[in-house]
Amino acid sequence: MDELHKNGRDPIDEESKNRDLDTFREDAEGTYLTTNQGLRINHTDDSLKAGERGPTLMEDFHFREKMTHFDHERIPERVVHARGAGAHGYFQVYESMAKVTRAKFLQDPSVKTPVFVRFSTVVGSRGSADTVRDARGFATKFYTEEGNFDLVGNNIPVFFIQDAIKFPDLVHAIKPEPHHEMPQASAAHDTFWDFISLMPESMHMIMWVLSDRAIPRSFSMMEGFGVHTFRFVNEAGKARFVKFHWKPLNGVHSLVWDEAQKLAGKDPDWLRRDLWESIEMGNYPEFELGVQIVEEEDELVFDFDLLDATKIIPEELVPVQRIGKMVLNRNPDNFFAETEQVAFHPGHVVPGIDFTNDPLLQGRLFSYLDTQLIRLGGPNFAEIPINRPVVQVHNNQRDGYMRQTINRGRTSYFPNSLGGGCPMMAPHEMGGYVHYAERVDGHKIRTRSESFKDHFSQATLFWKSLTPPEQEHLVQAAHFELGKVETKAIRQRMLELFHQVDPDLAIQVAAGIGVPAPGKDAPVMKRHKKGISVDRSPALSMEQGPADSIAGRRVAILAADGFNHAEVMAVRSALHEAGAQTEIVSKFLGSLQSESGEAIEVDKNFIITASIMYDAIFVPGGDESVALLKKQGDALHFVNEAFKHCKPVGAMSEGVALLMEANIEGVIFAGPQTEEELVSNKGVVTSRNGTGSPQFVQSFIDAIAAHRHWDRETKERVPA
Ligand code: HDE
């Protein structure tokens, strides 16, 4: 740290990147309009003309500058992960990890390292919808006191392909088809499934993409994974393998497919809005950084190859240690300057973190630097404020488009004597990066290791580890995706691959796509057990994960004039206390009068919102309010649709009558109708006498924490 102070820099702490960005921030308040040269402008509504009705003059420098800048406003969007949303925050380690890594930001629990995170979809263009079925990018830039470390991960722990050389093929197959540029942001078309049906190595990732993981409820409710095996190296130079994980403290939750599709129309910005609003309201998304550590001598003990990015290390074999926490607490000031211009690169590492020979990772190490050169217009993109490390940069790189640094002195080479030998080499003890001295010895060959060739065991593991509702959703997703494939032979080939994962899965998929499954007795490739593995991994199932928080959830309160004020207030304050957000939804905007005379502001009306934009709904009592709602088709649809999407529905006193009026009476009471005051059944929580009883609130909170209630056998009968 002392070294840094000598450079006249502030110490590195949570705020250091913020201070760094301050140098570049610009507020318009109290300023006069000027040209880029600082000349004040007194008129910007008319161009300079020769006469009132005459031609525009070339000498109108203000017009030309304004128009030229506008003409050049766009930069190429990212070839993948074009659509994203960013947030600032900090990371703090729980206790020193010195035993396994010398990375400085993982040593001192009192240090808050600034971070910038960008979440993204992969396939869609910048303007596409947020809720499409896709992997999500989860890229984190740690501005550490040893330089930037980028953890460029996804919300799925494996990838489609094993070798980076296949990436252009994969992306060409999944992007919109080249002749008509359709479909946008979707895998559900022939070229993608054509490619996949010929690439058995993709089957594990395909299972994840068809699962509910690919339609996350919120960026704050998804896991993140570094995917590749990396290396941790400690001060003594001892290396261990490491896999990185992010574990969200809001739980891991998804949308349902029908909801995701409707959201794409109703609010294509659903995920970025959720992130933005959560941070604005102080509900900061939090993630714990997890690591799975494998000793070097255990490299070959598993049934899979650690270098194969289509494989996970099951958490039941190597537990995930949670080593620190990231808090996202500040929205960017400017989308383009920060979220669009941020440049991630898996090759941005710090001492103590190193690579392995995973051929997918190795290829990425080339691609990310290369892509920034075209996207950000040249080799000086590291000087863009969001990309600058919080430590000083000194090297002999010079010039190029948009160079910002004014390097003084005569020398830009090494060794030199005229510049005092500077910038000089940093020895190991001064933080100099030393590559791990892995011994490598081999023939030059274009081939795939035998140890990479089991493409199905972990796809089967994933399938077997899901709960029945999760399996059902996966099959329905396959029905949708393959149903959109026009070429029957592709559907047929996919069934053969599903059969290799599990014959029963193939039969279930076949039932929806009009081609026969190979059948239960058709041969399945033999899998040779070579090392340690598991048959089930509960950690792969979202349904079996923790469901103890309602932080970040949104609850609609359906009301009309004459609602019961005490009930709304009791439920509202308890939900807010637990970190959820509530909105009063009614037929019109404006304010409502309660039965006891209090006024309450309506947040959204039925035209601008819908049940799909909430995680749960609550209907308070109040005779008049409920009588009005019962007559409103929109209100009934709201309840029905939420019910169909398996969301918690709560109602108090007269509010229960609205549920009765909707088509969900089957679950309002547990079994035969009872006179019990409080009933909580399959996520429908009713309190017949109301009065805001704390038991009601607790049951409703528990139902929201569980997120979705898949056991609603009547949901298929609900017309929403
Ligand atoms: Fe990327 N990927 N990728 N990727 N990736 C890019 O870099 C690439 C892969 C990931 O928010 C590009 O700056 C290759 C795996 C994220 O800015 C590009 C291969 C994982 C982001 C690129 C992969 C990722 C990218 C496009 C196969 C999860 C967005 C724009 C070897 C571990 C980062 C850019 C952001 C972006 C190449 C596979 C994650 C072209 C060649 C596996 C989160 O460089």
mmCIF file with all atom_site columns, C-alpha atoms in Angstrom, residues 86 199 289 327 384 415 422 609 645 686:
data_model
loop_
_atom_site.group_PDB
_atom_site.id
_atom_site.type_symbol
_atom_site.label_atom_id
_atom_site.label_alt_id
_atom_site.label_comp_id
_atom_site.label_asym_id
_atom_site.label_entity_id
_atom_site.label_seq_id
_atom_site.pdbx_PDB_ins_code
_atom_site.Cartn_x
_atom_site.Cartn_y
_atom_site.Cartn_z
_atom_site.occupancy
_atom_site.B_iso_or_equiv
_atom_site.pdbx_formal_charge
_atom_site.auth_seq_id
_atom_site.auth_comp_id
_atom_site.auth_asym_id
_atom_site.auth_atom_id
_atom_site.pdbx_PDB_model_num
ATOM 1  C CA . GLY A 1 86  ? -24.079 -2.930  -15.012 1.00 0.00 ? 86  GLY A CA 1
ATOM 2  C CA . MET A 1 199 ? -22.309 -31.802 -31.351 1.00 0.00 ? 199 MET A CA 1
ATOM 3  C CA . LEU A 1 289 ? -17.813 -15.721 -3.728  1.00 0.00 ? 289 LEU A CA 1
ATOM 4  C CA . VAL A 1 327 ? -22.454 -6.018  -2.594  1.00 0.00 ? 327 VAL A CA 1
ATOM 5  C CA . ILE A 1 384 ? -11.384 4.583   -20.784 1.00 0.00 ? 384 ILE A CA 1
ATOM 6  C CA . PRO A 1 415 ? 16.312  -1.539  -21.373 1.00 0.00 ? 415 PRO A CA 1
ATOM 7  C CA . CYS A 1 422 ? 12.197  2.952   -15.804 1.00 0.00 ? 422 CYS A CA 1
ATOM 8  C CA . THR A 1 609 ? -48.812 -3.491  -15.296 1.00 0.00 ? 609 THR A CA 1
ATOM 9  C CA . HIS A 1 645 ? -47.769 -19.156 -12.764 1.00 0.00 ? 645 HIS A CA 1
ATOM 10 C CA . THR A 1 686 ? -56.091 -16.826 3.351   1.00 0.00 ? 686 THR A CA 1
#
